[in-house]
Amino acid sequence: MRYRRVLPLLLGAALLATACGARANGNGGPKIVAAFYPLAWLAGQVAGPDATVQNLTKPGAEPHDLELTPRQVIDVGEAKLAFFIKGVQPAVDKAVREHAKKHSLDAASLVKTLPAPQDEAAHAPEDPHLWLDPSRFATVATALGERLAAIDAAHAAGYRSRAAQVVTKLNALDGEFRTGLRGCARKEIVTGHSAFGYLAERYGLTQVGVSGLDPEAEPSPSRVASLTQLIRRTGATTVFTETLVSPKTAQTLATEAGVRTQVLDPVEGVKPGSHDDYFSIMRRDLATLRPALGCR
């Protein structure tokens, strides 16, 4: 009887040790936790076979809604690097602040950020969607390569080489957008939420968000009315919806204005089973924008 009482205690202690101790990486390299898809994608490109990357946001989930499990909070604390953008996910911000302040990297600290839309500034002073500007994302890639090289000096050359490779590809993508969005008949992009400020600023467009930075925010009737007038005045042909957010509000506006809807993906995540990556999604966005804006 004594052993029956002791065995559950031993099993519980073993499970606790497993939960609280560092979990082995599949390749034995340092572990990186990335807050959501574009950061996880970039970290994977730079890490290559020398480190393990864990995405804290499940495929298909809206990253703004993320709530961390206790195990994920432990993962943030145990990782060699927590890669995030402050202001996107309050749960990640809290975990980093409490458990990973000395081993974190805020991508927004590496580039010149844009202010949030005026009606959102009280809630989020900066627009976090910097990955939608390939040139800014290239700057982040270089800095990430240097940070990983400092963490894991034995593989520094590999991190730096892979960072340089992805920078070359991002610069090429930037060139494709510059060429593809040159000489367009229209400059206004009416989007479901204000996620495309960096893309608009980089390529000379004007973003008009149905809602602000919060994709779940509902616009007021007066806002819908003013947007309807803007669409008619500018000759906009499209209201852009997104992949991970309900299109209902954007569809209502499009119906009111007599225009169509199309998906413009903010690259915040990919759905389960998707074969897309950052580059394929961005190029599809470019292919969507060109006819909608009447680009030559």
PDB file of C-alpha atoms in Angstrom:
ATOM      1  CA  MET A   1       0.000   0.000   0.000  1.00  0.00           C
ATOM      2  CA  ARG A   2       2.892   2.316   0.754  1.00  0.00           C
ATOM      3  CA  TYR A   3       4.199   1.982  -2.833  1.00  0.00           C
ATOM      4  CA  ARG A   4       0.770   2.764  -4.275  1.00  0.00           C
ATOM      5  CA  ARG A   5       0.785   6.039  -2.360  1.00  0.00           C
ATOM      6  CA  VAL A   6       4.366   6.923  -3.317  1.00  0.00           C
ATOM      7  CA  LEU A   7       4.160   6.072  -7.024  1.00  0.00           C
ATOM      8  CA  PRO A   8       1.688   8.881  -7.959  1.00  0.00           C
ATOM      9  CA  LEU A   9       3.934  11.335  -6.134  1.00  0.00           C
ATOM     10  CA  LEU A  10       6.970  10.192  -8.085  1.00  0.00           C
ATOM     11  CA  LEU A  11       5.074  10.382 -11.385  1.00  0.00           C
ATOM     12  CA  GLY A  12       3.825  13.860 -10.536  1.00  0.00           C
ATOM     13  CA  ALA A  13       7.344  15.015  -9.704  1.00  0.00           C
ATOM     14  CA  ALA A  14       8.638  13.603 -12.978  1.00  0.00           C
ATOM     15  CA  LEU A  15       5.926  15.339 -14.978  1.00  0.00           C
ATOM     16  CA  LEU A  16       6.623  18.622 -13.177  1.00  0.00           C
ATOM     17  CA  ALA A  17      10.331  18.303 -13.922  1.00  0.00           C
ATOM     18  CA  THR A  18       9.540  17.699 -17.592  1.00  0.00           C
ATOM     19  CA  ALA A  19       7.223  20.705 -17.737  1.00  0.00           C
ATOM     20  CA  CYS A  20       9.618  23.057 -15.966  1.00  0.00           C
ATOM     21  CA  GLY A  21      12.858  21.845 -17.504  1.00  0.00           C
ATOM     22  CA  ALA A  22      14.175  22.703 -20.961  1.00  0.00           C
ATOM     23  CA  ARG A  23      12.706  20.498 -23.647  1.00  0.00           C
ATOM     24  CA  ALA A  24      15.217  19.024 -26.077  1.00  0.00           C
ATOM     25  CA  ASN A  25      15.265  20.548 -29.546  1.00  0.00           C
ATOM     26  CA  GLY A  26      15.024  18.143 -32.439  1.00  0.00           C
ATOM     27  CA  ASN A  27      18.387  19.221 -33.845  1.00  0.00           C
ATOM     28  CA  GLY A  28      20.124  20.079 -30.582  1.00  0.00           C
ATOM     29  CA  GLY A  29      20.401  23.769 -31.492  1.00  0.00           C
ATOM     30  CA  PRO A  30      19.084  26.803 -29.622  1.00  0.00           C
ATOM     31  CA  LYS A  31      15.330  27.267 -29.401  1.00  0.00           C
ATOM     32  CA  ILE A  32      13.601  30.365 -30.765  1.00  0.00           C
ATOM     33  CA  VAL A  33       9.974  31.169 -29.956  1.00  0.00           C
ATOM     34  CA  ALA A  34       8.312  33.429 -32.513  1.00  0.00           C
ATOM     35  CA  ALA A  35       5.077  35.238 -31.733  1.00  0.00           C
ATOM     36  CA  PHE A  36       3.187  34.606 -34.985  1.00  0.00           C
ATOM     37  CA  TYR A  37       3.562  33.572 -38.615  1.00  0.00           C
ATOM     38  CA  PRO A  38       5.693  36.215 -40.393  1.00  0.00           C
ATOM     39  CA  LEU A  39       8.206  36.223 -37.540  1.00  0.00           C
ATOM     40  CA  ALA A  40       8.236  32.425 -37.340  1.00  0.00           C
ATOM     41  CA  TRP A  41       8.736  32.248 -41.104  1.00  0.00           C
ATOM     42  CA  LEU A  42      11.645  34.701 -41.013  1.00  0.00           C
ATOM     43  CA  ALA A  43      13.210  32.983 -38.019  1.00  0.00           C
ATOM     44  CA  GLY A  44      13.010  29.669 -39.851  1.00  0.00           C
ATOM     45  CA  GLN A  45      14.695  31.138 -42.908  1.00  0.00           C
ATOM     46  CA  VAL A  46      17.595  32.511 -40.862  1.00  0.00           C
ATOM     47  CA  ALA A  47      17.874  29.626 -38.386  1.00  0.00           C
ATOM     48  CA  GLY A  48      17.986  26.910 -41.031  1.00  0.00           C
ATOM     49  CA  PRO A  49      19.143  23.565 -39.587  1.00  0.00           C
ATOM     50  CA  ASP A  50      21.085  25.178 -36.736  1.00  0.00           C
ATOM     51  CA  ALA A  51      18.174  26.152 -34.461  1.00  0.00           C
ATOM     52  CA  THR A  52      14.582  25.186 -33.677  1.00  0.00           C
ATOM     53  CA  VAL A  53      11.729  27.663 -34.223  1.00  0.00           C
ATOM     54  CA  GLN A  54       8.408  27.420 -32.373  1.00  0.00           C
ATOM     55  CA  ASN A  55       5.446  29.499 -33.529  1.00  0.00           C
ATOM     56  CA  LEU A  56       3.317  30.504 -30.537  1.00  0.00           C
ATOM     57  CA  THR A  57       0.264  31.066 -32.778  1.00  0.00           C
ATOM     58  CA  LYS A  58      -1.405  28.015 -34.300  1.00  0.00           C
ATOM     59  CA  PRO A  59      -2.023  27.898 -38.079  1.00  0.00           C
ATOM     60  CA  GLY A  60      -5.324  29.537 -38.973  1.00  0.00           C
ATOM     61  CA  ALA A  61      -5.620  31.453 -35.690  1.00  0.00           C
ATOM     62  CA  GLU A  62      -5.993  35.228 -35.662  1.00  0.00           C
ATOM     63  CA  PRO A  63      -2.775  36.357 -33.926  1.00  0.00           C
ATOM     64  CA  HIS A  64      -4.352  39.356 -32.190  1.00  0.00           C
ATOM     65  CA  ASP A  65      -6.562  36.939 -30.197  1.00  0.00           C
ATOM     66  CA  LEU A  66      -3.725  34.756 -28.890  1.00  0.00           C
ATOM     67  CA  GLU A  67      -3.870  33.550 -25.285  1.00  0.00           C
ATOM     68  CA  LEU A  68      -0.790  31.627 -24.165  1.00  0.00           C
ATOM     69  CA  THR A  69      -1.042  28.307 -22.379  1.00  0.00           C
ATOM     70  CA  PRO A  70       1.039  27.805 -19.218  1.00  0.00           C
ATOM     71  CA  ARG A  71       3.351  25.554 -21.250  1.00  0.00           C
ATOM     72  CA  GLN A  72       3.870  28.312 -23.830  1.00  0.00           C
ATOM     73  CA  VAL A  73       4.734  30.821 -21.096  1.00  0.00           C
ATOM     74  CA  ILE A  74       7.387  28.375 -19.901  1.00  0.00           C
ATOM     75  CA  ASP A  75       8.611  28.046 -23.502  1.00  0.00           C
ATOM     76  CA  VAL A  76       9.038  31.821 -23.738  1.00  0.00           C
ATOM     77  CA  GLY A  77      11.146  31.802 -20.597  1.00  0.00           C
ATOM     78  CA  GLU A  78      13.252  28.810 -21.626  1.00  0.00           C
ATOM     79  CA  ALA A  79      13.962  29.869 -25.222  1.00  0.00           C
ATOM     80  CA  LYS A  80      17.296  31.342 -26.190  1.00  0.00           C
ATOM     81  CA  LEU A  81      15.379  34.051 -28.046  1.00  0.00           C
ATOM     82  CA  ALA A  82      11.785  35.315 -27.946  1.00  0.00           C
ATOM     83  CA  PHE A  83      11.099  37.030 -31.281  1.00  0.00           C
ATOM     84  CA  PHE A  84       8.020  39.272 -31.224  1.00  0.00           C
ATOM     85  CA  ILE A  85       6.521  42.655 -32.103  1.00  0.00           C
ATOM     86  CA  LYS A  86       5.424  44.634 -29.098  1.00  0.00           C
ATOM     87  CA  GLY A  87       1.805  45.713 -29.207  1.00  0.00           C
ATOM     88  CA  VAL A  88       0.396  42.925 -31.401  1.00  0.00           C
ATOM     89  CA  GLN A  89      -0.315  40.271 -28.768  1.00  0.00           C
ATOM     90  CA  PRO A  90      -0.723  41.412 -25.154  1.00  0.00           C
ATOM     91  CA  ALA A  91      -0.227  37.858 -23.845  1.00  0.00           C
ATOM     92  CA  VAL A  92       3.161  37.610 -25.572  1.00  0.00           C
ATOM     93  CA  ASP A  93       4.164  41.084 -24.408  1.00  0.00           C
ATOM     94  CA  LYS A  94       3.388  40.042 -20.810  1.00  0.00           C
ATOM     95  CA  ALA A  95       5.291  36.743 -21.066  1.00  0.00           C
ATOM     96  CA  VAL A  96       8.333  38.482 -22.541  1.00  0.00           C
ATOM     97  CA  ARG A  97       8.234  41.242 -19.930  1.00  0.00           C
ATOM     98  CA  GLU A  98       8.025  38.762 -17.062  1.00  0.00           C
ATOM     99  CA  HIS A  99      10.176  35.877 -18.318  1.00  0.00           C
ATOM    100  CA  ALA A 100      12.312  36.865 -21.319  1.00  0.00           C
ATOM    101  CA  LYS A 101      13.264  40.507 -21.027  1.00  0.00           C
ATOM    102  CA  LYS A 102      16.983  39.734 -21.425  1.00  0.00           C
ATOM    103  CA  HIS A 103      16.629  37.261 -24.265  1.00  0.00           C
ATOM    104  CA  SER A 104      14.023  38.850 -26.521  1.00  0.00           C
ATOM    105  CA  LEU A 105      14.051  40.726 -29.809  1.00  0.00           C
ATOM    106  CA  ASP A 106      11.291  43.185 -30.724  1.00  0.00           C
ATOM    107  CA  ALA A 107      11.298  43.477 -34.511  1.00  0.00           C
ATOM    108  CA  ALA A 108       9.692  46.915 -34.281  1.00  0.00           C
ATOM    109  CA  SER A 109      12.759  48.197 -32.409  1.00  0.00           C
ATOM    110  CA  LEU A 110      14.913  47.522 -35.502  1.00  0.00           C
ATOM    111  CA  VAL A 111      13.170  49.740 -38.065  1.00  0.00           C
ATOM    112  CA  LYS A 112      11.486  53.098 -38.366  1.00  0.00           C
ATOM    113  CA  THR A 113       7.880  52.428 -37.467  1.00  0.00           C
ATOM    114  CA  LEU A 114       4.736  54.174 -38.680  1.00  0.00           C
ATOM    115  CA  PRO A 115       2.236  55.777 -36.316  1.00  0.00           C
ATOM    116  CA  ALA A 116      -1.077  54.044 -35.867  1.00  0.00           C
ATOM    117  CA  PRO A 117      -4.079  55.519 -37.692  1.00  0.00           C
ATOM    118  CA  GLN A 118      -5.227  58.638 -35.904  1.00  0.00           C
ATOM    119  CA  ASP A 119      -8.358  57.022 -34.460  1.00  0.00           C
ATOM    120  CA  GLU A 120      -6.280  54.146 -33.048  1.00  0.00           C
ATOM    121  CA  ALA A 121      -3.349  56.074 -31.592  1.00  0.00           C
ATOM    122  CA  ALA A 122      -4.726  56.038 -28.039  1.00  0.00           C
ATOM    123  CA  HIS A 123      -4.764  52.224 -28.037  1.00  0.00           C
ATOM    124  CA  ALA A 124      -1.623  51.483 -30.086  1.00  0.00           C
ATOM    125  CA  PRO A 125       0.755  54.368 -30.831  1.00  0.00           C
ATOM    126  CA  GLU A 126       2.549  52.442 -33.585  1.00  0.00           C
ATOM    127  CA  ASP A 127       1.402  50.341 -36.527  1.00  0.00           C
ATOM    128  CA  PRO A 128       2.929  46.868 -35.978  1.00  0.00           C
ATOM    129  CA  HIS A 129       2.505  45.430 -39.512  1.00  0.00           C
ATOM    130  CA  LEU A 130       6.085  46.164 -40.596  1.00  0.00           C
ATOM    131  CA  TRP A 131       6.574  42.829 -42.415  1.00  0.00           C
ATOM    132  CA  LEU A 132       4.353  44.113 -45.251  1.00  0.00           C
ATOM    133  CA  ASP A 133       7.253  46.324 -46.328  1.00  0.00           C
ATOM    134  CA  PRO A 134       9.888  43.903 -47.686  1.00  0.00           C
ATOM    135  CA  SER A 135      12.640  46.494 -47.276  1.00  0.00           C
ATOM    136  CA  ARG A 136      11.955  46.897 -43.557  1.00  0.00           C
ATOM    137  CA  PHE A 137      11.642  43.140 -43.189  1.00  0.00           C
ATOM    138  CA  ALA A 138      15.073  42.788 -44.802  1.00  0.00           C
ATOM    139  CA  THR A 139      16.515  45.027 -42.081  1.00  0.00           C
ATOM    140  CA  VAL A 140      14.912  42.787 -39.459  1.00  0.00           C
ATOM    141  CA  ALA A 141      16.392  39.702 -41.166  1.00  0.00           C
ATOM    142  CA  THR A 142      19.924  41.089 -40.977  1.00  0.00           C
ATOM    143  CA  ALA A 143      19.553  41.983 -37.301  1.00  0.00           C
ATOM    144  CA  LEU A 144      18.093  38.569 -36.512  1.00  0.00           C
ATOM    145  CA  GLY A 145      21.054  36.891 -38.196  1.00  0.00           C
ATOM    146  CA  GLU A 146      23.453  38.898 -36.046  1.00  0.00           C
ATOM    147  CA  ARG A 147      21.515  38.126 -32.873  1.00  0.00           C
ATOM    148  CA  LEU A 148      21.514  34.385 -33.564  1.00  0.00           C
ATOM    149  CA  ALA A 149      25.212  34.524 -34.437  1.00  0.00           C
ATOM    150  CA  ALA A 150      25.865  36.034 -30.994  1.00  0.00           C
ATOM    151  CA  ILE A 151      23.716  33.402 -29.262  1.00  0.00           C
ATOM    152  CA  ASP A 152      25.246  30.436 -31.105  1.00  0.00           C
ATOM    153  CA  ALA A 153      28.760  31.428 -32.167  1.00  0.00           C
ATOM    154  CA  ALA A 154      29.564  27.940 -33.453  1.00  0.00           C
ATOM    155  CA  HIS A 155      27.037  28.437 -36.280  1.00  0.00           C
ATOM    156  CA  ALA A 156      27.447  32.212 -36.733  1.00  0.00           C
ATOM    157  CA  ALA A 157      28.535  31.946 -40.364  1.00  0.00           C
ATOM    158  CA  GLY A 158      25.432  29.932 -41.244  1.00  0.00           C
ATOM    159  CA  TYR A 159      23.051  32.412 -39.597  1.00  0.00           C
ATOM    160  CA  ARG A 160      24.689  35.354 -41.343  1.00  0.00           C
ATOM    161  CA  SER A 161      24.758  33.595 -44.708  1.00  0.00           C
ATOM    162  CA  ARG A 162      21.086  32.622 -44.560  1.00  0.00           C
ATOM    163  CA  ALA A 163      20.116  36.116 -43.403  1.00  0.00           C
ATOM    164  CA  ALA A 164      21.955  37.565 -46.410  1.00  0.00           C
ATOM    165  CA  GLN A 165      20.154  35.150 -48.724  1.00  0.00           C
ATOM    166  CA  VAL A 166      16.710  36.088 -47.456  1.00  0.00           C
ATOM    167  CA  VAL A 167      17.629  39.799 -47.636  1.00  0.00           C
ATOM    168  CA  THR A 168      18.468  39.347 -51.324  1.00  0.00           C
ATOM    169  CA  LYS A 169      15.089  37.703 -51.916  1.00  0.00           C
ATOM    170  CA  LEU A 170      13.238  40.397 -49.957  1.00  0.00           C
ATOM    171  CA  ASN A 171      14.970  43.138 -51.943  1.00  0.00           C
ATOM    172  CA  ALA A 172      13.953  41.378 -55.160  1.00  0.00           C
ATOM    173  CA  LEU A 173      10.351  41.238 -53.925  1.00  0.00           C
ATOM    174  CA  ASP A 174      10.525  44.940 -53.121  1.00  0.00           C
ATOM    175  CA  GLY A 175      11.603  45.555 -56.706  1.00  0.00           C
ATOM    176  CA  GLU A 176       8.659  43.537 -58.019  1.00  0.00           C
ATOM    177  CA  PHE A 177       6.228  45.649 -55.991  1.00  0.00           C
ATOM    178  CA  ARG A 178       7.871  48.896 -57.078  1.00  0.00           C
ATOM    179  CA  THR A 179       7.620  47.932 -60.731  1.00  0.00           C
ATOM    180  CA  GLY A 180       4.178  46.365 -60.475  1.00  0.00           C
ATOM    181  CA  LEU A 181       2.550  49.291 -58.650  1.00  0.00           C
ATOM    182  CA  ARG A 182       4.092  52.019 -60.774  1.00  0.00           C
ATOM    183  CA  GLY A 183       1.743  54.051 -62.955  1.00  0.00           C
ATOM    184  CA  CYS A 184      -1.548  52.899 -61.429  1.00  0.00           C
ATOM    185  CA  ALA A 185      -4.794  54.703 -62.238  1.00  0.00           C
ATOM    186  CA  ARG A 186      -5.881  54.655 -58.594  1.00  0.00           C
ATOM    187  CA  LYS A 187      -3.937  54.897 -55.330  1.00  0.00           C
ATOM    188  CA  GLU A 188      -6.573  54.179 -52.675  1.00  0.00           C
ATOM    189  CA  ILE A 189      -6.816  50.685 -51.204  1.00  0.00           C
ATOM    190  CA  VAL A 190      -9.939  50.158 -49.091  1.00  0.00           C
ATOM    191  CA  THR A 191      -9.103  47.379 -46.629  1.00  0.00           C
ATOM    192  CA  GLY A 192     -11.002  45.441 -43.981  1.00  0.00           C
ATOM    193  CA  HIS A 193      -8.697  46.705 -41.232  1.00  0.00           C
ATOM    194  CA  SER A 194      -5.759  49.071 -41.226  1.00  0.00           C
ATOM    195  CA  ALA A 195      -3.022  46.478 -41.692  1.00  0.00           C
ATOM    196  CA  PHE A 196      -1.481  47.799 -44.911  1.00  0.00           C
ATOM    197  CA  GLY A 197       0.044  51.100 -43.843  1.00  0.00           C
ATOM    198  CA  TYR A 198       3.626  49.959 -44.463  1.00  0.00           C
ATOM    199  CA  LEU A 199       2.820  48.560 -47.888  1.00  0.00           C
ATOM    200  CA  ALA A 200       0.953  51.752 -48.785  1.00  0.00           C
ATOM    201  CA  GLU A 201       3.742  54.029 -47.539  1.00  0.00           C
ATOM    202  CA  ARG A 202       6.445  52.062 -49.377  1.00  0.00           C
ATOM    203  CA  TYR A 203       4.691  52.030 -52.747  1.00  0.00           C
ATOM    204  CA  GLY A 204       2.921  55.374 -52.818  1.00  0.00           C
ATOM    205  CA  LEU A 205      -0.590  54.144 -52.062  1.00  0.00           C
ATOM    206  CA  THR A 206      -3.247  55.441 -49.661  1.00  0.00           C
ATOM    207  CA  GLN A 207      -4.746  52.989 -47.201  1.00  0.00           C
ATOM    208  CA  VAL A 208      -8.376  53.469 -46.201  1.00  0.00           C
ATOM    209  CA  GLY A 209      -9.258  51.049 -43.402  1.00  0.00           C
ATOM    210  CA  VAL A 210     -12.872  50.075 -42.774  1.00  0.00           C
ATOM    211  CA  SER A 211     -11.854  49.487 -39.156  1.00  0.00           C
ATOM    212  CA  GLY A 212      -8.641  50.432 -37.376  1.00  0.00           C
ATOM    213  CA  LEU A 213      -5.776  48.193 -36.296  1.00  0.00           C
ATOM    214  CA  ASP A 214      -8.189  45.889 -34.480  1.00  0.00           C
ATOM    215  CA  PRO A 215      -9.617  43.543 -37.138  1.00  0.00           C
ATOM    216  CA  GLU A 216     -12.689  42.816 -35.001  1.00  0.00           C
ATOM    217  CA  ALA A 217     -13.691  46.472 -34.548  1.00  0.00           C
ATOM    218  CA  GLU A 218     -17.043  47.470 -36.024  1.00  0.00           C
ATOM    219  CA  PRO A 219     -17.167  50.778 -37.940  1.00  0.00           C
ATOM    220  CA  SER A 220     -19.902  53.240 -37.074  1.00  0.00           C
ATOM    221  CA  PRO A 221     -22.747  53.910 -39.555  1.00  0.00           C
ATOM    222  CA  SER A 222     -21.267  57.344 -40.234  1.00  0.00           C
ATOM    223  CA  ARG A 223     -17.911  55.724 -41.020  1.00  0.00           C
ATOM    224  CA  VAL A 224     -19.558  53.342 -43.497  1.00  0.00           C
ATOM    225  CA  ALA A 225     -21.382  56.259 -45.106  1.00  0.00           C
ATOM    226  CA  SER A 226     -18.185  58.308 -45.500  1.00  0.00           C
ATOM    227  CA  LEU A 227     -16.341  55.309 -46.937  1.00  0.00           C
ATOM    228  CA  THR A 228     -19.135  54.728 -49.433  1.00  0.00           C
ATOM    229  CA  GLN A 229     -18.795  58.321 -50.609  1.00  0.00           C
ATOM    230  CA  LEU A 230     -15.004  57.974 -50.842  1.00  0.00           C
ATOM    231  CA  ILE A 231     -15.283  54.820 -52.947  1.00  0.00           C
ATOM    232  CA  ARG A 232     -17.642  56.516 -55.363  1.00  0.00           C
ATOM    233  CA  ARG A 233     -15.549  59.679 -55.511  1.00  0.00           C
ATOM    234  CA  THR A 234     -12.245  57.911 -56.177  1.00  0.00           C
ATOM    235  CA  GLY A 235     -13.624  55.281 -58.525  1.00  0.00           C
ATOM    236  CA  ALA A 236     -12.317  52.442 -56.330  1.00  0.00           C
ATOM    237  CA  THR A 237     -13.436  49.074 -57.690  1.00  0.00           C
ATOM    238  CA  THR A 238     -12.731  46.843 -54.708  1.00  0.00           C
ATOM    239  CA  VAL A 239     -13.071  46.513 -50.955  1.00  0.00           C
ATOM    240  CA  PHE A 240     -10.385  44.125 -49.750  1.00  0.00           C
ATOM    241  CA  THR A 241     -11.183  41.412 -47.220  1.00  0.00           C
ATOM    242  CA  GLU A 242      -8.752  39.144 -45.346  1.00  0.00           C
ATOM    243  CA  THR A 243      -8.103  35.456 -44.821  1.00  0.00           C
ATOM    244  CA  LEU A 244      -8.348  35.067 -41.029  1.00  0.00           C
ATOM    245  CA  VAL A 245     -11.058  37.663 -40.292  1.00  0.00           C
ATOM    246  CA  SER A 246     -14.780  37.615 -41.063  1.00  0.00           C
ATOM    247  CA  PRO A 247     -15.453  39.529 -44.328  1.00  0.00           C
ATOM    248  CA  LYS A 248     -18.961  40.549 -43.244  1.00  0.00           C
ATOM    249  CA  THR A 249     -18.301  44.250 -42.588  1.00  0.00           C
ATOM    250  CA  ALA A 250     -16.241  44.712 -45.746  1.00  0.00           C
ATOM    251  CA  GLN A 251     -18.887  42.911 -47.789  1.00  0.00           C
ATOM    252  CA  THR A 252     -21.590  45.183 -46.393  1.00  0.00           C
ATOM    253  CA  LEU A 253     -19.592  48.242 -47.428  1.00  0.00           C
ATOM    254  CA  ALA A 254     -18.918  46.811 -50.893  1.00  0.00           C
ATOM    255  CA  THR A 255     -22.616  46.107 -51.418  1.00  0.00           C
ATOM    256  CA  GLU A 256     -23.514  49.610 -50.279  1.00  0.00           C
ATOM    257  CA  ALA A 257     -20.961  51.156 -52.642  1.00  0.00           C
ATOM    258  CA  GLY A 258     -21.708  48.828 -55.553  1.00  0.00           C
ATOM    259  CA  VAL A 259     -18.199  47.378 -55.845  1.00  0.00           C
ATOM    260  CA  ARG A 260     -16.686  43.907 -55.486  1.00  0.00           C
ATOM    261  CA  THR A 261     -14.643  42.319 -52.732  1.00  0.00           C
ATOM    262  CA  GLN A 262     -11.334  40.501 -53.056  1.00  0.00           C
ATOM    263  CA  VAL A 263      -8.912  39.003 -50.570  1.00  0.00           C
ATOM    264  CA  LEU A 264      -5.790  41.026 -49.741  1.00  0.00           C
ATOM    265  CA  ASP A 265      -3.801  38.963 -47.272  1.00  0.00           C
ATOM    266  CA  PRO A 266      -1.952  40.812 -44.450  1.00  0.00           C
ATOM    267  CA  VAL A 267       0.271  37.718 -44.029  1.00  0.00           C
ATOM    268  CA  GLU A 268      -0.575  37.411 -40.350  1.00  0.00           C
ATOM    269  CA  GLY A 269      -0.954  33.640 -40.609  1.00  0.00           C
ATOM    270  CA  VAL A 270      -1.621  30.700 -42.890  1.00  0.00           C
ATOM    271  CA  LYS A 271      -4.414  28.175 -42.674  1.00  0.00           C
ATOM    272  CA  PRO A 272      -3.733  24.572 -41.638  1.00  0.00           C
ATOM    273  CA  GLY A 273      -2.469  22.496 -44.544  1.00  0.00           C
ATOM    274  CA  SER A 274      -1.621  25.523 -46.682  1.00  0.00           C
ATOM    275  CA  HIS A 275       1.481  25.352 -48.858  1.00  0.00           C
ATOM    276  CA  ASP A 276       1.770  29.140 -48.963  1.00  0.00           C
ATOM    277  CA  ASP A 277       4.660  31.072 -47.479  1.00  0.00           C
ATOM    278  CA  TYR A 278       5.495  34.733 -47.066  1.00  0.00           C
ATOM    279  CA  PHE A 279       6.713  35.144 -50.636  1.00  0.00           C
ATOM    280  CA  SER A 280       3.808  33.367 -52.331  1.00  0.00           C
ATOM    281  CA  ILE A 281       1.250  35.347 -50.314  1.00  0.00           C
ATOM    282  CA  MET A 282       2.944  38.678 -51.003  1.00  0.00           C
ATOM    283  CA  ARG A 283       3.155  37.957 -54.726  1.00  0.00           C
ATOM    284  CA  ARG A 284      -0.519  36.993 -54.794  1.00  0.00           C
ATOM    285  CA  ASP A 285      -1.319  40.294 -53.065  1.00  0.00           C
ATOM    286  CA  LEU A 286       0.599  42.125 -55.791  1.00  0.00           C
ATOM    287  CA  ALA A 287      -1.313  40.241 -58.486  1.00  0.00           C
ATOM    288  CA  THR A 288      -4.569  41.211 -56.737  1.00  0.00           C
ATOM    289  CA  LEU A 289      -3.682  44.875 -56.362  1.00  0.00           C
ATOM    290  CA  ARG A 290      -2.595  45.528 -59.938  1.00  0.00           C
ATOM    291  CA  PRO A 291      -5.957  45.094 -61.726  1.00  0.00           C
ATOM    292  CA  ALA A 292      -7.880  46.573 -58.793  1.00  0.00           C
ATOM    293  CA  LEU A 293      -5.810  49.766 -59.013  1.00  0.00           C
ATOM    294  CA  GLY A 294      -5.664  49.855 -62.809  1.00  0.00           C
ATOM    295  CA  CYS A 295      -1.900  49.449 -62.972  1.00  0.00           C
ATOM    296  CA  ARG A 296      -0.232  49.291 -66.384  1.00  0.00           C
TER     297      ARG A 296
END
